Amino acid sequence: MLCLFASVKCLSQQDTVSLITVEVVTYKTELSQIGKKTEQVDSTIKEQFKSNSVGDVLNLNTPIFIKNYGPGQLATTAFRGGNASQTAILWNGFNIQNAMLGQSDLSLMPSFLFEDIGIEYGGSSSLWGSGAVGGSIHLKNKTLFNQGLKTSAGFGAGSFGLKNVSTSILYSGKRFISSSKIYNSRSQNNFSYKDTSDKDQPIKQQKNAGYNFLGLMQELKFLINSKQILSINAWINSNKRRLPGFDPSAESKTYQYDNVTRITANWNYTTSKFRSGIKAGFFEDRINYKDSLTSLFSKSKTQTIIAENENYFTWRKHHQLNFGVNYTSSTAFTDNYAGTRTLSRFSFLIGNKFSFFQNKWLTYVSARAEYFSVGALPITGNISTEYNLTRNVFLMASAAKVYRQPTLNELYWLPGGNIHLKPEQGYTFEGSVNYKTQFNKVSVLISGSAYSRKIDNWILWVPGANGNPSPINVQRVWSRGAETAWKISYTRNKFFYKVNVITGYVLSTIEADKQENNNTINKQLIYTPRYTVNANILFGYDKAAITFFNQYIGYRFTTSDNTQWLNPYQVSSVRLNYSISLKIIDIILFGACNNLFDNNYMVLSGRPMPLRNYEFGITLQSKN
Amino acid sequence: MKKLLPIFIFSFVLSSCVKDKPQNTIQPQVQLTNAKKVYVINEGVFPNGNAEVSLFDTGNDAVIEKFYANQNSNAALGDVAQSMNYFNNRFYIVVNNSHKIIVCDQDFKKIGQITSLSSPRYILPVTNQKAYVSDLYANAINIIDLNTNTKTGSIPCPGWTEEMVLIYNKVFVTNVRKDYVYIINTINDTKIDSINAGLNAGSIVIDKNDKVWILSTGDNQNSISGKLTRINAVTNQVETSFTFGSTESPGTLKLNKTKDTLYFLKGGIYRMAITDANLPASEFISKGTKNFYGLGINPNDHTIYAADALDFNSRSNIYIYNSNGSAKKNFKAGLNSNGFYFE
C-alpha cells in the first residue's frame, strides 16, 4: 500500500518473464525520466482523492500551480513557470491536449481512472514532442495479468449537491484482460462565498455553475504469445456544465458541453534485446458553447490521429538504442475558421541510453527532427544523466531543447489567427540532488532541484487590426526556480505516519518584448505564483488513514506590469479513509473536509472558491 | 545525527529568494483642490473585474487611481467599464461584462444600478425620465426608466450597437457589425430610418451646425475602408463622406468645445476642421511607440487627453497635450483607459 520513496527511481533488472508485460511506453517514460525529477502520486493519497479530478490531486500534492476557475470548472497547469500549453498531458504515452486550444481540462479527468499518475518535471520535447516544455503529466493504465476478477462500486456525496458514482470491473486472466470503468460526477455547485467588495451583502451564492460529467473507460489487453501483447483502450466522456458569469451570483445562461472520444491501440513486441511498439490513436474533442443571454453559440470539433512506431535495441551490454517515427494530424471543424483546417507533423526520433557501473550511472541522449505542414519546427534534443553517488545520494542533470507548436486557434482563428507564427522554443537546464536515508524505521527523502529555461517566440494574443486580438511571437521568457521535497515516514507495526513538504519557487520573467511600448521587462508572468508550499501529514493505523493538507500559494500578478495582484492564500483540508475487510468484500469509507478554516480565497481573479465543505464516500470492493 | 546533517545543509540553501510581497505603486492619500476634475474611465482587463475610474485634479495634478473604490468602501466596479455619462447630477458607469450600469451621485457614491442588461455599451439620456442603452449582443436598444433605474423595453436594432447621439427627437445609433446607422424616433421609441455610413461605425458627434458626424473603422483584414460621414440631421441624408485607405483603422471620433474641430485616432491623433474638404494628410500628434486607446478634448482648457494602453494588461499612461499639439504632462491611470469625462 505504501510506496515510500516514489520519486527515486529504481531501474531494476527485470527477468524475461515479466518483460513482456512491461509495455514500450513504460520504457519510453523511463528513458525520458533519466536525469529528471519525477514523482508518482502515492497510493494512499490516490485512494483519498478517488472521487476527485487529476487537477485536485496535482494541486495538493505537487508544486504545479493549478489554474482553477472553481470546482468542476476549467483547471489547467502552470508548471515551472510555463502556461497550460507548455505542459504535455500524456495518457499511456499519447498526448491528449486539445489541438485547437493547446490545453486540456484537468477537471474532466477523474483520478480513479488511472492506476498511476506520474509527474515528470522539465522539458522533454525530443521524446514527447510539442508542448513538453515545463513538464509532463503521465496518466497511465496499469493492469497486470492473472489477477482474477475484481469489481468495485463507489458512491460519494458532498456539499452543494455533489454526487459521485464510479464502478469498475476488472477481469484479468492469463492471456486476456478486460477493465471497464464507468463514472458519473454531478453537482449543483451553488456554494456561498464572501464578496469582500460588497459591504452591504458580502455573502453571496454562486448560481449557474452546476455540472454533470459522465464517462466510460474500457481497456482490453491480449497476451498474444510470449513476445507479443496488444492493448486497446477507449475513453469516452460527455460533460455538461454551466459557466457562471463574471459575477458568479448573477444570472448566467452559459453552457459548455465537452464530448470527448479517445481510442488507442498498442501492439508490443518484446525479446530480451529488442522491443518494438506500434501504436495508433484517434481522439475527438467536441466543444459546444452556448450563451443564450448574449446569443453566442459556438461549436467546434477537433479530430487527431496519431500513429507511432518505436524500437528499443540493446546493441551492446551497456547501450540501448532507440528510434522511432510519429505521425500526428489534427483537423479542426469550426465556424470560427475560414474552413476546415489540418495540421500534420511527421517526426523521427533517435536516442541512446548508456549505463555504467552496474547501472549506477545512466546517460541518455536523444534527438528529434520533424516535418510540419505549416512552417518549420526546430530539431530538438536532450542529454541527461543520473548517478548514484553513494547509497544515500542520487544526482541528476539534464539539458534539452524544447518547443511548442502553434495551436490551430493561434494559426487560423477568425479574426486574428496568424499563419506566420513560429513555434515557441528554447533551452532548458536542470539539476537535482536526492538524499535518502533510513534509521530506526524512519525513512527520510530530501530532494532539491533547480532549473533554468529561456523560451523565445513566446506567443501572446495582442490587440491587432480593428482591435481584434491576434497572436504574435512577442516575448522571451526566462523561467528559473527551485523545488524541494521533504518526505519523512515512519512505520511501526500497524502504525505509520508520513510528513511531506513540497515547495516551489518560480521566477518567470519577461526578458524581451516586441511590443513597442510595454512595461513588462523583468516583470513576473501573470498568474504565476513565485512561491507555493504544500505540506501534508498522514497518520495511519492498520486500515485507517487520515491526512491533513495545507497549501500556501503566494502572490499572483494579474497585470503584466505587476501593479495588480491577488493576495496569497492558505487553505487546509483533511481527508480520511478506513477500510473494513469482510468475507467477500472490502468496504472503504472515505470522508473529507475541504477549506477546513473557512478561508475566503480565489485562485484566479473574480472566481471565488467555496468556503468549508464536505465530501463522503463508500467503496465496495470484491475480494479475489 | 550525522545522517541528518545534509538535511540542515539543505535548509540553508533555500533561503535566498525574491521577496514575495509586491510594492504598492499607487499613492493611497492625495489632497484635492477646487479645480476642475477629469474622470478617466479604465475599462480593465476582460475578464478580471478590474474596471475603475481614476480622478485627475487639474489644479495640483493629483491622481486618485481607484476613485470608485475610494468613494465606495473599496467596492469593485466590475468587469469592463465601457463608458461613463453624466446627466441629471448623476454619473452612469456602463460596466459591460457585469451586465449593469452603476449609478453614482455627485460624490461618486453608488446610489443605484440598472441591471437585466445583456452586454451594455453606452447610455444616452433621451428625456429627464428616459435613457437608451446600446448593446453588444442584444440586437436591440434598451429603454431605461431613469426614475426607477429599470429596463422598461427595447427597440429592435440588429447588430452590435455602439455610441449614440440625440438631436431633434431622433437618436442616431452607430453599429459595429452593420453598414448602417439606425435612427430612432424618441417619442414613440421606434426605428424610423437607417443610413449607410460604412462598416464598423462606433463613434458619433454633433457639430455646431447640428450636423451628425460618424466615423466607421471599416475592416482592413477584408480591405473594407473606413469612412467619415456627415449627415444632415433634418433630412437624414448623407451630405458628404470621406473614405480612408483600406489598410487604415480610424476610430474614436471626438469634438472640441466650440464643435468646429474633429479629432480622431488612427494610430496617432488626427484633427480636421468641420469645413475641411479633405481628410487630414498628416497626423497632428504622432503615436511614437504609444498605443493610443482613449481620447478626450478638455472643454475647459482645450487640452487633448490621450490614453496609452501599452500592452493592454498594464496601467495606462495618460498624456496631456496643449491645443497646439505640444506635450504638456502625463500621469498614470488604471488599466486600459478608454475615455474621459471632463467636469
mmCIF file with all atom_site columns, C-alpha atoms in Angstrom, chain A residues 464-618:
data_model
loop_
_atom_site.group_PDB
_atom_site.id
_atom_site.type_symbol
_atom_site.label_atom_id
_atom_site.label_alt_id
_atom_site.label_comp_id
_atom_site.label_asym_id
_atom_site.label_entity_id
_atom_site.label_seq_id
_atom_site.pdbx_PDB_ins_code
_atom_site.Cartn_x
_atom_site.Cartn_y
_atom_site.Cartn_z
_atom_site.occupancy
_atom_site.B_iso_or_equiv
_atom_site.pdbx_formal_charge
_atom_site.auth_seq_id
_atom_site.auth_comp_id
_atom_site.auth_asym_id
_atom_site.auth_atom_id
_atom_site.pdbx_PDB_model_num
ATOM 1   C CA . GLY A 1 464 ? -4.180  43.906  -33.729 1.00 0.00 ? 464 GLY A CA 1
ATOM 2   C CA . ALA A 1 465 ? -6.097  45.391  -36.619 1.00 0.00 ? 465 ALA A CA 1
ATOM 3   C CA . ASN A 1 466 ? -9.557  46.735  -35.717 1.00 0.00 ? 466 ASN A CA 1
ATOM 4   C CA . GLY A 1 467 ? -8.794  45.997  -32.090 1.00 0.00 ? 467 GLY A CA 1
ATOM 5   C CA . ASN A 1 468 ? -9.153  42.284  -32.785 1.00 0.00 ? 468 ASN A CA 1
ATOM 6   C CA . PRO A 1 469 ? -6.579  40.349  -30.793 1.00 0.00 ? 469 PRO A CA 1
ATOM 7   C CA . SER A 1 470 ? -4.066  38.442  -32.848 1.00 0.00 ? 470 SER A CA 1
ATOM 8   C CA . PRO A 1 471 ? -1.365  36.076  -31.625 1.00 0.00 ? 471 PRO A CA 1
ATOM 9   C CA . ILE A 1 472 ? 2.228   37.027  -32.301 1.00 0.00 ? 472 ILE A CA 1
ATOM 10  C CA . ASN A 1 473 ? 5.644   35.734  -31.247 1.00 0.00 ? 473 ASN A CA 1
ATOM 11  C CA . VAL A 1 474 ? 6.200   38.526  -28.840 1.00 0.00 ? 474 VAL A CA 1
ATOM 12  C CA . GLN A 1 475 ? 8.316   37.727  -25.830 1.00 0.00 ? 475 GLN A CA 1
ATOM 13  C CA . ARG A 1 476 ? 11.303  35.954  -24.489 1.00 0.00 ? 476 ARG A CA 1
ATOM 14  C CA . VAL A 1 477 ? 10.586  34.493  -21.077 1.00 0.00 ? 477 VAL A CA 1
ATOM 15  C CA . TRP A 1 478 ? 13.137  33.297  -18.594 1.00 0.00 ? 478 TRP A CA 1
ATOM 16  C CA . SER A 1 479 ? 11.784  30.828  -16.083 1.00 0.00 ? 479 SER A CA 1
ATOM 17  C CA . ARG A 1 480 ? 14.006  29.620  -13.326 1.00 0.00 ? 480 ARG A CA 1
ATOM 18  C CA . GLY A 1 481 ? 13.398  28.282  -9.913  1.00 0.00 ? 481 GLY A CA 1
ATOM 19  C CA . ALA A 1 482 ? 13.888  25.621  -7.359  1.00 0.00 ? 482 ALA A CA 1
ATOM 20  C CA . GLU A 1 483 ? 11.754  22.914  -5.857  1.00 0.00 ? 483 GLU A CA 1
ATOM 21  C CA . THR A 1 484 ? 12.300  20.938  -2.743  1.00 0.00 ? 484 THR A CA 1
ATOM 22  C CA . ALA A 1 485 ? 10.608  17.899  -1.338  1.00 0.00 ? 485 ALA A CA 1
ATOM 23  C CA . TRP A 1 486 ? 10.947  16.753  2.237   1.00 0.00 ? 486 TRP A CA 1
ATOM 24  C CA . LYS A 1 487 ? 9.461   13.374  2.949   1.00 0.00 ? 487 LYS A CA 1
ATOM 25  C CA . ILE A 1 488 ? 9.707   11.619  6.248   1.00 0.00 ? 488 ILE A CA 1
ATOM 26  C CA . SER A 1 489 ? 7.911   8.434   7.019   1.00 0.00 ? 489 SER A CA 1
ATOM 27  C CA . TYR A 1 490 ? 7.768   6.129   9.940   1.00 0.00 ? 490 TYR A CA 1
ATOM 28  C CA . THR A 1 491 ? 6.290   2.684   10.199  1.00 0.00 ? 491 THR A CA 1
ATOM 29  C CA . ARG A 1 492 ? 5.971   0.603   13.291  1.00 0.00 ? 492 ARG A CA 1
ATOM 30  C CA . ASN A 1 493 ? 3.797   -2.465  13.398  1.00 0.00 ? 493 ASN A CA 1
ATOM 31  C CA . LYS A 1 494 ? 0.403   -1.265  12.324  1.00 0.00 ? 494 LYS A CA 1
ATOM 32  C CA . PHE A 1 495 ? 1.145   2.372   12.822  1.00 0.00 ? 495 PHE A CA 1
ATOM 33  C CA . PHE A 1 496 ? 2.574   4.594   10.120  1.00 0.00 ? 496 PHE A CA 1
ATOM 34  C CA . TYR A 1 497 ? 2.946   8.265   9.553   1.00 0.00 ? 497 TYR A CA 1
ATOM 35  C CA . LYS A 1 498 ? 4.298   10.451  6.821   1.00 0.00 ? 498 LYS A CA 1
ATOM 36  C CA . VAL A 1 499 ? 5.183   14.075  6.514   1.00 0.00 ? 499 VAL A CA 1
ATOM 37  C CA . ASN A 1 500 ? 5.577   15.629  3.091   1.00 0.00 ? 500 ASN A CA 1
ATOM 38  C CA . VAL A 1 501 ? 6.595   19.196  2.472   1.00 0.00 ? 501 VAL A CA 1
ATOM 39  C CA . ILE A 1 502 ? 6.842   20.296  -1.125  1.00 0.00 ? 502 ILE A CA 1
ATOM 40  C CA . THR A 1 503 ? 7.979   23.760  -2.029  1.00 0.00 ? 503 THR A CA 1
ATOM 41  C CA . GLY A 1 504 ? 8.125   25.541  -5.335  1.00 0.00 ? 504 GLY A CA 1
ATOM 42  C CA . TYR A 1 505 ? 9.857   28.784  -6.187  1.00 0.00 ? 505 TYR A CA 1
ATOM 43  C CA . VAL A 1 506 ? 9.413   30.170  -9.688  1.00 0.00 ? 506 VAL A CA 1
ATOM 44  C CA . LEU A 1 507 ? 10.740  33.342  -11.198 1.00 0.00 ? 507 LEU A CA 1
ATOM 45  C CA . SER A 1 508 ? 9.278   33.589  -14.651 1.00 0.00 ? 508 SER A CA 1
ATOM 46  C CA . THR A 1 509 ? 10.107  36.976  -16.051 1.00 0.00 ? 509 THR A CA 1
ATOM 47  C CA . ILE A 1 510 ? 9.850   38.651  -19.402 1.00 0.00 ? 510 ILE A CA 1
ATOM 48  C CA . GLU A 1 511 ? 13.310  39.316  -20.811 1.00 0.00 ? 511 GLU A CA 1
ATOM 49  C CA . ALA A 1 512 ? 12.360  40.862  -24.113 1.00 0.00 ? 512 ALA A CA 1
ATOM 50  C CA . ASP A 1 513 ? 9.077   42.093  -25.530 1.00 0.00 ? 513 ASP A CA 1
ATOM 51  C CA . LYS A 1 514 ? 8.498   43.003  -29.154 1.00 0.00 ? 514 LYS A CA 1
ATOM 52  C CA . GLN A 1 515 ? 5.502   45.192  -28.346 1.00 0.00 ? 515 GLN A CA 1
ATOM 53  C CA . GLU A 1 516 ? 6.931   48.653  -28.830 1.00 0.00 ? 516 GLU A CA 1
ATOM 54  C CA . ASN A 1 517 ? 5.511   50.171  -25.779 1.00 0.00 ? 517 ASN A CA 1
ATOM 55  C CA . ASN A 1 518 ? 5.461   47.949  -22.760 1.00 0.00 ? 518 ASN A CA 1
ATOM 56  C CA . ASN A 1 519 ? 6.095   47.967  -19.121 1.00 0.00 ? 519 ASN A CA 1
ATOM 57  C CA . THR A 1 520 ? 6.791   44.288  -18.780 1.00 0.00 ? 520 THR A CA 1
ATOM 58  C CA . ILE A 1 521 ? 10.543  43.777  -18.873 1.00 0.00 ? 521 ILE A CA 1
ATOM 59  C CA . ASN A 1 522 ? 11.759  41.836  -15.845 1.00 0.00 ? 522 ASN A CA 1
ATOM 60  C CA . LYS A 1 523 ? 8.189   41.511  -14.628 1.00 0.00 ? 523 LYS A CA 1
ATOM 61  C CA . GLN A 1 524 ? 6.777   38.191  -13.464 1.00 0.00 ? 524 GLN A CA 1
ATOM 62  C CA . LEU A 1 525 ? 4.313   36.453  -15.787 1.00 0.00 ? 525 LEU A CA 1
ATOM 63  C CA . ILE A 1 526 ? 0.712   36.871  -14.729 1.00 0.00 ? 526 ILE A CA 1
ATOM 64  C CA . TYR A 1 527 ? -0.867  34.049  -12.713 1.00 0.00 ? 527 TYR A CA 1
ATOM 65  C CA . THR A 1 528 ? 2.495   32.536  -11.926 1.00 0.00 ? 528 THR A CA 1
ATOM 66  C CA . PRO A 1 529 ? 2.946   32.450  -8.152  1.00 0.00 ? 529 PRO A CA 1
ATOM 67  C CA . ARG A 1 530 ? 6.540   32.784  -7.081  1.00 0.00 ? 530 ARG A CA 1
ATOM 68  C CA . TYR A 1 531 ? 6.016   30.675  -4.000  1.00 0.00 ? 531 TYR A CA 1
ATOM 69  C CA . THR A 1 532 ? 3.985   27.570  -3.436  1.00 0.00 ? 532 THR A CA 1
ATOM 70  C CA . VAL A 1 533 ? 4.125   25.251  -0.457  1.00 0.00 ? 533 VAL A CA 1
ATOM 71  C CA . ASN A 1 534 ? 2.180   22.063  0.053   1.00 0.00 ? 534 ASN A CA 1
ATOM 72  C CA . ALA A 1 535 ? 2.561   20.335  3.356   1.00 0.00 ? 535 ALA A CA 1
ATOM 73  C CA . ASN A 1 536 ? 0.716   17.228  4.380   1.00 0.00 ? 536 ASN A CA 1
ATOM 74  C CA . ILE A 1 537 ? 0.823   14.908  7.331   1.00 0.00 ? 537 ILE A CA 1
ATOM 75  C CA . LEU A 1 538 ? -0.586  11.442  7.188   1.00 0.00 ? 538 LEU A CA 1
ATOM 76  C CA . PHE A 1 539 ? -1.329  9.280   10.196  1.00 0.00 ? 539 PHE A CA 1
ATOM 77  C CA . GLY A 1 540 ? -2.295  5.707   9.653   1.00 0.00 ? 540 GLY A CA 1
ATOM 78  C CA . TYR A 1 541 ? -3.162  2.776   11.774  1.00 0.00 ? 541 TYR A CA 1
ATOM 79  C CA . ASP A 1 542 ? -3.830  -0.573  10.224  1.00 0.00 ? 542 ASP A CA 1
ATOM 80  C CA . LYS A 1 543 ? -6.515  0.131   7.647   1.00 0.00 ? 543 LYS A CA 1
ATOM 81  C CA . ALA A 1 544 ? -7.292  3.677   8.612   1.00 0.00 ? 544 ALA A CA 1
ATOM 82  C CA . ALA A 1 545 ? -5.514  6.781   7.443   1.00 0.00 ? 545 ALA A CA 1
ATOM 83  C CA . ILE A 1 546 ? -6.040  10.480  7.937   1.00 0.00 ? 546 ILE A CA 1
ATOM 84  C CA . THR A 1 547 ? -4.192  13.194  6.065   1.00 0.00 ? 547 THR A CA 1
ATOM 85  C CA . PHE A 1 548 ? -4.031  16.907  6.759   1.00 0.00 ? 548 PHE A CA 1
ATOM 86  C CA . PHE A 1 549 ? -3.247  19.072  3.779   1.00 0.00 ? 549 PHE A CA 1
ATOM 87  C CA . ASN A 1 550 ? -2.083  22.612  3.967   1.00 0.00 ? 550 ASN A CA 1
ATOM 88  C CA . GLN A 1 551 ? -1.378  24.745  0.953   1.00 0.00 ? 551 GLN A CA 1
ATOM 89  C CA . TYR A 1 552 ? 0.151   28.161  0.565   1.00 0.00 ? 552 TYR A CA 1
ATOM 90  C CA . ILE A 1 553 ? 0.034   29.959  -2.768  1.00 0.00 ? 553 ILE A CA 1
ATOM 91  C CA . GLY A 1 554 ? 1.885   33.246  -2.996  1.00 0.00 ? 554 GLY A CA 1
ATOM 92  C CA . TYR A 1 555 ? 1.036   36.458  -4.806  1.00 0.00 ? 555 TYR A CA 1
ATOM 93  C CA . ARG A 1 556 ? -0.250  36.089  -8.364  1.00 0.00 ? 556 ARG A CA 1
ATOM 94  C CA . PHE A 1 557 ? 0.028   39.148  -10.535 1.00 0.00 ? 557 PHE A CA 1
ATOM 95  C CA . THR A 1 558 ? -2.991  39.878  -12.684 1.00 0.00 ? 558 THR A CA 1
ATOM 96  C CA . THR A 1 559 ? -1.447  42.595  -14.852 1.00 0.00 ? 559 THR A CA 1
ATOM 97  C CA . SER A 1 560 ? 1.698   42.376  -16.918 1.00 0.00 ? 560 SER A CA 1
ATOM 98  C CA . ASP A 1 561 ? 3.207   45.457  -15.296 1.00 0.00 ? 561 ASP A CA 1
ATOM 99  C CA . ASN A 1 562 ? 2.795   43.694  -11.939 1.00 0.00 ? 562 ASN A CA 1
ATOM 100 C CA . THR A 1 563 ? 0.838   46.564  -10.405 1.00 0.00 ? 563 THR A CA 1
ATOM 101 C CA . GLN A 1 564 ? -2.220  44.492  -9.579  1.00 0.00 ? 564 GLN A CA 1
ATOM 102 C CA . TRP A 1 565 ? -2.275  41.145  -7.889  1.00 0.00 ? 565 TRP A CA 1
ATOM 103 C CA . LEU A 1 566 ? -4.237  38.639  -5.889  1.00 0.00 ? 566 LEU A CA 1
ATOM 104 C CA . ASN A 1 567 ? -3.239  38.138  -2.303  1.00 0.00 ? 567 ASN A CA 1
ATOM 105 C CA . PRO A 1 568 ? -1.651  34.880  -1.175  1.00 0.00 ? 568 PRO A CA 1
ATOM 106 C CA . TYR A 1 569 ? -3.908  32.292  0.312   1.00 0.00 ? 569 TYR A CA 1
ATOM 107 C CA . GLN A 1 570 ? -3.580  29.444  2.659   1.00 0.00 ? 570 GLN A CA 1
ATOM 108 C CA . VAL A 1 571 ? -6.079  26.650  2.582   1.00 0.00 ? 571 VAL A CA 1
ATOM 109 C CA . SER A 1 572 ? -6.276  23.465  4.594   1.00 0.00 ? 572 SER A CA 1
ATOM 110 C CA . SER A 1 573 ? -8.193  20.276  4.256   1.00 0.00 ? 573 SER A CA 1
ATOM 111 C CA . VAL A 1 574 ? -8.426  16.882  5.843   1.00 0.00 ? 574 VAL A CA 1
ATOM 112 C CA . ARG A 1 575 ? -9.111  13.542  4.187   1.00 0.00 ? 575 ARG A CA 1
ATOM 113 C CA . LEU A 1 576 ? -9.563  10.198  5.798   1.00 0.00 ? 576 LEU A CA 1
ATOM 114 C CA . ASN A 1 577 ? -10.217 6.679   4.713   1.00 0.00 ? 577 ASN A CA 1
ATOM 115 C CA . TYR A 1 578 ? -10.945 3.489   6.579   1.00 0.00 ? 578 TYR A CA 1
ATOM 116 C CA . SER A 1 579 ? -11.335 0.047   5.150   1.00 0.00 ? 579 SER A CA 1
ATOM 117 C CA . ILE A 1 580 ? -13.287 -2.805  6.651   1.00 0.00 ? 580 ILE A CA 1
ATOM 118 C CA . SER A 1 581 ? -12.498 -6.268  5.482   1.00 0.00 ? 581 SER A CA 1
ATOM 119 C CA . LEU A 1 582 ? -15.465 -8.624  5.292   1.00 0.00 ? 582 LEU A CA 1
ATOM 120 C CA . LYS A 1 583 ? -15.630 -12.152 3.951   1.00 0.00 ? 583 LYS A CA 1
ATOM 121 C CA . ILE A 1 584 ? -16.261 -11.425 0.339   1.00 0.00 ? 584 ILE A CA 1
ATOM 122 C CA . ILE A 1 585 ? -15.864 -7.689  0.102   1.00 0.00 ? 585 ILE A CA 1
ATOM 123 C CA . ASP A 1 586 ? -13.805 -4.840  1.391   1.00 0.00 ? 586 ASP A CA 1
ATOM 124 C CA . ILE A 1 587 ? -15.654 -1.710  2.372   1.00 0.00 ? 587 ILE A CA 1
ATOM 125 C CA . ILE A 1 588 ? -13.720 1.513   2.168   1.00 0.00 ? 588 ILE A CA 1
ATOM 126 C CA . LEU A 1 589 ? -15.154 4.569   3.831   1.00 0.00 ? 589 LEU A CA 1
ATOM 127 C CA . PHE A 1 590 ? -13.956 7.969   2.891   1.00 0.00 ? 590 PHE A CA 1
ATOM 128 C CA . GLY A 1 591 ? -14.520 11.465  4.210   1.00 0.00 ? 591 GLY A CA 1
ATOM 129 C CA . ALA A 1 592 ? -13.077 14.886  3.553   1.00 0.00 ? 592 ALA A CA 1
ATOM 130 C CA . CYS A 1 593 ? -13.434 18.403  4.775   1.00 0.00 ? 593 CYS A CA 1
ATOM 131 C CA . ASN A 1 594 ? -12.132 20.977  2.336   1.00 0.00 ? 594 ASN A CA 1
ATOM 132 C CA . ASN A 1 595 ? -11.209 24.507  3.305   1.00 0.00 ? 595 ASN A CA 1
ATOM 133 C CA . LEU A 1 596 ? -11.150 23.494  6.953   1.00 0.00 ? 596 LEU A CA 1
ATOM 134 C CA . PHE A 1 597 ? -10.725 27.001  8.321   1.00 0.00 ? 597 PHE A CA 1
ATOM 135 C CA . ASP A 1 598 ? -13.364 28.609  6.122   1.00 0.00 ? 598 ASP A CA 1
ATOM 136 C CA . ASN A 1 599 ? -10.905 30.856  4.305   1.00 0.00 ? 599 ASN A CA 1
ATOM 137 C CA . ASN A 1 600 ? -12.143 33.211  1.669   1.00 0.00 ? 600 ASN A CA 1
ATOM 138 C CA . TYR A 1 601 ? -9.845  32.848  -1.313  1.00 0.00 ? 601 TYR A CA 1
ATOM 139 C CA . MET A 1 602 ? -9.585  32.982  -5.078  1.00 0.00 ? 602 MET A CA 1
ATOM 140 C CA . VAL A 1 603 ? -7.160  31.115  -7.270  1.00 0.00 ? 603 VAL A CA 1
ATOM 141 C CA . LEU A 1 604 ? -7.974  33.363  -10.226 1.00 0.00 ? 604 LEU A CA 1
ATOM 142 C CA . SER A 1 605 ? -9.404  36.862  -10.239 1.00 0.00 ? 605 SER A CA 1
ATOM 143 C CA . GLY A 1 606 ? -13.186 37.026  -9.920  1.00 0.00 ? 606 GLY A CA 1
ATOM 144 C CA . ARG A 1 607 ? -13.537 33.281  -9.369  1.00 0.00 ? 607 ARG A CA 1
ATOM 145 C CA . PRO A 1 608 ? -14.335 32.710  -5.690  1.00 0.00 ? 608 PRO A CA 1
ATOM 146 C CA . MET A 1 609 ? -13.696 29.302  -4.198  1.00 0.00 ? 609 MET A CA 1
ATOM 147 C CA . PRO A 1 610 ? -16.104 27.574  -1.811  1.00 0.00 ? 610 PRO A CA 1
ATOM 148 C CA . LEU A 1 611 ? -15.935 28.036  1.922   1.00 0.00 ? 611 LEU A CA 1
ATOM 149 C CA . ARG A 1 612 ? -15.792 24.977  4.205   1.00 0.00 ? 612 ARG A CA 1
ATOM 150 C CA . ASN A 1 613 ? -17.343 21.972  2.527   1.00 0.00 ? 613 ASN A CA 1
ATOM 151 C CA . TYR A 1 614 ? -17.552 18.222  2.875   1.00 0.00 ? 614 TYR A CA 1
ATOM 152 C CA . GLU A 1 615 ? -17.304 15.017  0.875   1.00 0.00 ? 615 GLU A CA 1
ATOM 153 C CA . PHE A 1 616 ? -18.182 11.486  1.905   1.00 0.00 ? 616 PHE A CA 1
ATOM 154 C CA . GLY A 1 617 ? -17.978 8.201   0.142   1.00 0.00 ? 617 GLY A CA 1
ATOM 155 C CA . ILE A 1 618 ? -18.125 4.452   0.330   1.00 0.00 ? 618 ILE A CA 1
#
